[in-house]
């Protein structure tokens, strides 16, 4: 019976990974994609109350960026400093946290007030180009059933996909900026070489006209 349940879980996770990969490959919109990913995790994998936090490059704090089912303007900005609460622990150590229940860990702050204390909680780091840039957190919709470690590995896989997508988005943005800069430089060079003053100065017939 346990093997059947485990097989169903693996099958569900594979299908969910496919859906997540389709979402991330379909859009490079870093604002829209997180909400879609969190929705799929809830609807397909039973991982509810999904939350994605990103590191503020100025302060180094972890800032909540997206929450499943809640529009960004509907919640106050929530921040975690290194070592503060469970999410701050990930910011400090860069490792996945998997709790059999929120109530089992006194560090859990629940600042958003959306998590159920009796249910498990999983949070995995999001790395972009080898650097910690955020955290993906979810809460399984059922009591711990012996599959917490399996679910934690799955959440890590999703976090890795998100990180790879963000890296691709950044690379594309940098390439677009490089091309734009090169185009602007070329335009300035052409303008300087073929401007009116240069035409007058380098063309013999034109020099005679303006002498």
mmCIF file of C-alpha atoms in Angstrom:
data_model
loop_
_atom_site.group_PDB
_atom_site.id
_atom_site.type_symbol
_atom_site.label_atom_id
_atom_site.label_comp_id
_atom_site.label_asym_id
_atom_site.label_seq_id
_atom_site.Cartn_x
_atom_site.Cartn_y
_atom_site.Cartn_z
ATOM 1 C CA UNK A 1 0.000 0.000 0.000
ATOM 2 C CA UNK A 2 2.854 2.358 0.921
ATOM 3 C CA UNK A 3 4.552 1.604 -2.382
ATOM 4 C CA UNK A 4 1.333 2.474 -4.228
ATOM 5 C CA UNK A 5 1.104 5.807 -2.428
ATOM 6 C CA UNK A 6 4.763 6.501 -3.164
ATOM 7 C CA UNK A 7 4.284 5.633 -6.832
ATOM 8 C CA UNK A 8 1.305 7.973 -7.098
ATOM 9 C CA UNK A 9 3.324 10.755 -5.467
ATOM 10 C CA UNK A 10 6.234 10.294 -7.881
ATOM 11 C CA UNK A 11 3.886 10.272 -10.869
ATOM 12 C CA UNK A 12 2.185 13.447 -9.649
ATOM 13 C CA UNK A 13 5.511 15.155 -9.102
ATOM 14 C CA UNK A 14 6.774 14.275 -12.574
ATOM 15 C CA UNK A 15 3.629 15.698 -14.163
ATOM 16 C CA UNK A 16 3.905 18.835 -12.038
ATOM 17 C CA UNK A 17 7.563 19.310 -12.972
ATOM 18 C CA UNK A 18 6.572 19.136 -16.613
ATOM 19 C CA UNK A 19 3.866 21.769 -16.111
ATOM 20 C CA UNK A 20 6.280 24.041 -14.241
ATOM 21 C CA UNK A 21 8.893 23.691 -16.987
ATOM 22 C CA UNK A 22 6.286 24.589 -19.625
ATOM 23 C CA UNK A 23 5.317 27.727 -17.690
ATOM 24 C CA UNK A 24 8.922 28.823 -17.246
ATOM 25 C CA UNK A 25 9.816 28.154 -20.884
ATOM 26 C CA UNK A 26 6.688 29.894 -22.145
ATOM 27 C CA UNK A 27 7.246 33.189 -20.392
ATOM 28 C CA UNK A 28 10.354 35.048 -19.273
ATOM 29 C CA UNK A 29 8.180 37.538 -17.370
ATOM 30 C CA UNK A 30 9.712 37.340 -13.890
ATOM 31 C CA UNK A 31 6.609 39.011 -12.438
ATOM 32 C CA UNK A 32 3.992 36.712 -13.960
ATOM 33 C CA UNK A 33 5.741 33.333 -13.844
ATOM 34 C CA UNK A 34 5.999 32.979 -10.017
ATOM 35 C CA UNK A 35 2.231 33.224 -9.541
ATOM 36 C CA UNK A 36 1.624 30.627 -12.247
ATOM 37 C CA UNK A 37 4.188 28.247 -10.766
ATOM 38 C CA UNK A 38 2.671 28.554 -7.284
ATOM 39 C CA UNK A 39 -0.794 27.896 -8.707
ATOM 40 C CA UNK A 40 0.359 24.691 -10.416
ATOM 41 C CA UNK A 41 2.115 23.490 -7.249
ATOM 42 C CA UNK A 42 -1.151 23.836 -5.360
ATOM 43 C CA UNK A 43 -3.500 22.445 -7.996
ATOM 44 C CA UNK A 44 -1.328 19.569 -9.217
ATOM 45 C CA UNK A 45 0.947 18.632 -6.311
ATOM 46 C CA UNK A 46 -1.081 19.585 -3.244
ATOM 47 C CA UNK A 47 1.595 22.054 -2.107
ATOM 48 C CA UNK A 48 -0.444 24.953 -0.801
ATOM 49 C CA UNK A 49 0.252 28.449 0.487
ATOM 50 C CA UNK A 50 3.204 28.752 -1.853
ATOM 51 C CA UNK A 51 5.488 31.716 -1.391
ATOM 52 C CA UNK A 52 8.505 33.007 -3.309
ATOM 53 C CA UNK A 53 10.874 35.444 -1.643
ATOM 54 C CA UNK A 54 13.806 37.228 -3.259
ATOM 55 C CA UNK A 55 16.921 38.836 -1.828
ATOM 56 C CA UNK A 56 16.990 42.626 -1.800
ATOM 57 C CA UNK A 57 20.407 43.441 -3.345
ATOM 58 C CA UNK A 58 20.703 46.645 -1.306
ATOM 59 C CA UNK A 59 19.886 45.361 2.185
ATOM 60 C CA UNK A 60 20.524 41.630 1.752
ATOM 61 C CA UNK A 61 17.128 40.924 3.348
ATOM 62 C CA UNK A 62 14.780 38.235 2.072
ATOM 63 C CA UNK A 63 11.630 39.959 0.790
ATOM 64 C CA UNK A 64 8.335 38.176 0.052
ATOM 65 C CA UNK A 65 7.646 38.638 -3.644
ATOM 66 C CA UNK A 66 4.726 36.309 -4.490
ATOM 67 C CA UNK A 67 2.111 34.416 -2.475
ATOM 68 C CA UNK A 68 -0.295 31.892 -3.985
ATOM 69 C CA UNK A 69 -3.795 33.321 -4.291
ATOM 70 C CA UNK A 70 -2.859 36.752 -2.942
ATOM 71 C CA UNK A 71 -2.145 39.760 -5.125
ATOM 72 C CA UNK A 72 1.119 41.555 -4.239
ATOM 73 C CA UNK A 73 -0.756 44.728 -3.270
ATOM 74 C CA UNK A 74 -2.931 42.767 -0.841
ATOM 75 C CA UNK A 75 -0.199 42.106 1.729
ATOM 76 C CA UNK A 76 2.278 44.324 3.493
ATOM 77 C CA UNK A 77 5.941 43.921 2.511
ATOM 78 C CA UNK A 78 7.458 41.153 4.651
ATOM 79 C CA UNK A 79 11.202 40.904 5.224
ATOM 80 C CA UNK A 80 13.511 38.402 6.881
ATOM 81 C CA UNK A 81 17.078 39.135 7.862
ATOM 82 C CA UNK A 82 19.810 36.513 7.890
ATOM 83 C CA UNK A 83 19.180 34.053 10.727
ATOM 84 C CA UNK A 84 15.723 35.471 11.462
ATOM 85 C CA UNK A 85 13.029 32.803 11.627
ATOM 86 C CA UNK A 86 13.008 29.700 9.433
ATOM 87 C CA UNK A 87 13.367 31.638 6.179
ATOM 88 C CA UNK A 88 16.188 33.698 7.637
ATOM 89 C CA UNK A 89 17.925 30.429 8.507
ATOM 90 C CA UNK A 90 17.888 29.481 4.821
ATOM 91 C CA UNK A 91 19.274 32.910 3.995
ATOM 92 C CA UNK A 92 22.071 32.266 6.475
ATOM 93 C CA UNK A 93 22.873 28.629 5.646
ATOM 94 C CA UNK A 94 21.539 28.214 2.084
ATOM 95 C CA UNK A 95 20.003 24.811 2.852
ATOM 96 C CA UNK A 96 16.515 23.351 2.451
ATOM 97 C CA UNK A 97 14.307 23.225 5.544
ATOM 98 C CA UNK A 98 11.619 20.529 5.906
ATOM 99 C CA UNK A 99 9.460 20.557 9.056
ATOM 100 C CA UNK A 100 7.006 17.726 9.882
ATOM 101 C CA UNK A 101 4.782 20.470 11.314
ATOM 102 C CA UNK A 102 5.205 24.192 11.841
ATOM 103 C CA UNK A 103 4.413 23.750 15.525
ATOM 104 C CA UNK A 104 7.537 21.592 15.891
ATOM 105 C CA UNK A 105 9.857 24.550 15.285
ATOM 106 C CA UNK A 106 9.693 27.601 17.577
ATOM 107 C CA UNK A 107 11.705 29.641 15.053
ATOM 108 C CA UNK A 108 8.746 29.773 12.665
ATOM 109 C CA UNK A 109 7.390 33.346 12.597
ATOM 110 C CA UNK A 110 4.400 33.052 10.196
ATOM 111 C CA UNK A 111 4.430 36.795 9.541
ATOM 112 C CA UNK A 112 1.960 36.461 6.698
ATOM 113 C CA UNK A 113 -0.417 34.544 8.960
ATOM 114 C CA UNK A 114 -1.360 32.061 6.229
ATOM 115 C CA UNK A 115 0.208 28.804 7.431
ATOM 116 C CA UNK A 116 -1.420 26.050 9.490
ATOM 117 C CA UNK A 117 0.717 25.048 12.464
ATOM 118 C CA UNK A 118 -0.223 21.352 12.369
ATOM 119 C CA UNK A 119 0.838 20.861 8.732
ATOM 120 C CA UNK A 120 4.372 20.332 7.353
ATOM 121 C CA UNK A 121 6.405 23.165 5.853
ATOM 122 C CA UNK A 122 9.111 23.006 3.174
ATOM 123 C CA UNK A 123 11.378 25.815 1.999
ATOM 124 C CA UNK A 124 14.190 25.485 -0.546
ATOM 125 C CA UNK A 125 16.807 28.009 -1.683
ATOM 126 C CA UNK A 126 16.655 29.451 -5.194
ATOM 127 C CA UNK A 127 20.131 29.806 -6.691
ATOM 128 C CA UNK A 128 20.844 31.892 -9.777
ATOM 129 C CA UNK A 129 24.226 31.228 -11.340
ATOM 130 C CA UNK A 130 25.416 29.567 -8.136
ATOM 131 C CA UNK A 131 24.372 32.496 -5.914
ATOM 132 C CA UNK A 132 21.489 32.396 -3.434
ATOM 133 C CA UNK A 133 18.841 34.784 -4.744
ATOM 134 C CA UNK A 134 15.617 33.650 -3.107
ATOM 135 C CA UNK A 135 13.507 30.997 -1.390
ATOM 136 C CA UNK A 136 10.573 28.855 -2.502
ATOM 137 C CA UNK A 137 8.303 27.856 0.421
ATOM 138 C CA UNK A 138 5.205 25.623 0.393
ATOM 139 C CA UNK A 139 2.974 23.746 2.814
ATOM 140 C CA UNK A 140 1.732 20.229 1.945
ATOM 141 C CA UNK A 141 -2.050 20.032 2.277
ATOM 142 C CA UNK A 142 -1.968 16.919 4.469
ATOM 143 C CA UNK A 143 -0.404 15.823 7.743
ATOM 144 C CA UNK A 144 3.070 14.281 7.584
ATOM 145 C CA UNK A 145 2.703 10.849 5.983
ATOM 146 C CA UNK A 146 6.316 9.701 5.818
ATOM 147 C CA UNK A 147 6.944 11.387 2.447
ATOM 148 C CA UNK A 148 8.375 14.675 3.733
ATOM 149 C CA UNK A 149 11.887 13.983 2.406
ATOM 150 C CA UNK A 150 10.501 13.073 -1.029
ATOM 151 C CA UNK A 151 8.437 16.248 -1.145
ATOM 152 C CA UNK A 152 11.440 18.291 -0.017
ATOM 153 C CA UNK A 153 13.551 16.943 -2.910
ATOM 154 C CA UNK A 154 10.714 17.797 -5.281
ATOM 155 C CA UNK A 155 10.537 21.383 -3.974
ATOM 156 C CA UNK A 156 14.304 21.642 -4.486
ATOM 157 C CA UNK A 157 13.841 20.556 -8.121
ATOM 158 C CA UNK A 158 11.209 23.253 -8.665
ATOM 159 C CA UNK A 159 13.449 25.848 -6.995
ATOM 160 C CA UNK A 160 16.269 24.817 -9.353
ATOM 161 C CA UNK A 161 13.990 25.243 -12.370
ATOM 162 C CA UNK A 162 13.021 28.714 -11.147
ATOM 163 C CA UNK A 163 16.691 29.592 -10.669
ATOM 164 C CA UNK A 164 17.586 28.410 -14.168
ATOM 165 C CA UNK A 165 14.705 30.415 -15.638
ATOM 166 C CA UNK A 166 15.804 33.552 -13.780
ATOM 167 C CA UNK A 167 19.376 33.034 -14.980
ATOM 168 C CA UNK A 168 18.147 32.741 -18.569
ATOM 169 C CA UNK A 169 16.042 35.894 -18.167
ATOM 170 C CA UNK A 170 19.034 37.806 -16.812
ATOM 171 C CA UNK A 171 21.297 36.519 -19.593
ATOM 172 C CA UNK A 172 18.784 37.576 -22.251
ATOM 173 C CA UNK A 173 18.361 41.001 -20.646
ATOM 174 C CA UNK A 174 22.136 41.477 -20.523
ATOM 175 C CA UNK A 175 22.494 40.379 -24.159
ATOM 176 C CA UNK A 176 19.754 42.808 -25.235
ATOM 177 C CA UNK A 177 21.496 45.608 -23.354
ATOM 178 C CA UNK A 178 24.848 44.700 -24.934
ATOM 179 C CA UNK A 179 23.334 44.747 -28.427
ATOM 180 C CA UNK A 180 21.621 48.059 -27.685
ATOM 181 C CA UNK A 181 24.874 49.573 -26.410
ATOM 182 C CA UNK A 182 26.777 48.332 -29.480
ATOM 183 C CA UNK A 183 24.090 49.734 -31.787
ATOM 184 C CA UNK A 184 24.235 53.128 -30.084
ATOM 185 C CA UNK A 185 28.037 53.160 -30.307
ATOM 186 C CA UNK A 186 27.874 52.263 -34.009
ATOM 187 C CA UNK A 187 25.343 55.010 -34.671
ATOM 188 C CA UNK A 188 27.531 57.587 -32.947
ATOM 189 C CA UNK A 189 30.558 56.392 -34.909
ATOM 190 C CA UNK A 190 28.736 56.546 -38.245
ATOM 191 C CA UNK A 191 27.305 59.967 -37.433
ATOM 192 C CA UNK A 192 30.717 61.287 -36.483
ATOM 193 C CA UNK A 193 32.391 59.882 -39.639
ATOM 194 C CA UNK A 194 29.686 60.861 -42.112
ATOM 195 C CA UNK A 195 28.316 64.054 -40.626
ATOM 196 C CA UNK A 196 27.965 67.281 -42.608
ATOM 197 C CA UNK A 197 31.261 68.721 -41.375
ATOM 198 C CA UNK A 198 33.149 65.652 -42.477
ATOM 199 C CA UNK A 199 31.474 65.656 -45.885
ATOM 200 C CA UNK A 200 32.591 69.253 -46.404
ATOM 201 C CA UNK A 201 36.076 68.590 -45.091
ATOM 202 C CA UNK A 202 36.842 65.445 -47.083
ATOM 203 C CA UNK A 203 35.081 65.987 -50.416
ATOM 204 C CA UNK A 204 37.084 68.076 -52.929
ATOM 205 C CA UNK A 205 34.023 69.323 -54.905
ATOM 206 C CA UNK A 206 32.291 70.297 -51.673
ATOM 207 C CA UNK A 207 35.404 72.088 -50.419
ATOM 208 C CA UNK A 208 35.480 74.204 -53.608
ATOM 209 C CA UNK A 209 31.800 75.085 -53.195
ATOM 210 C CA UNK A 210 32.274 76.298 -49.646
ATOM 211 C CA UNK A 211 35.606 78.082 -50.229
#
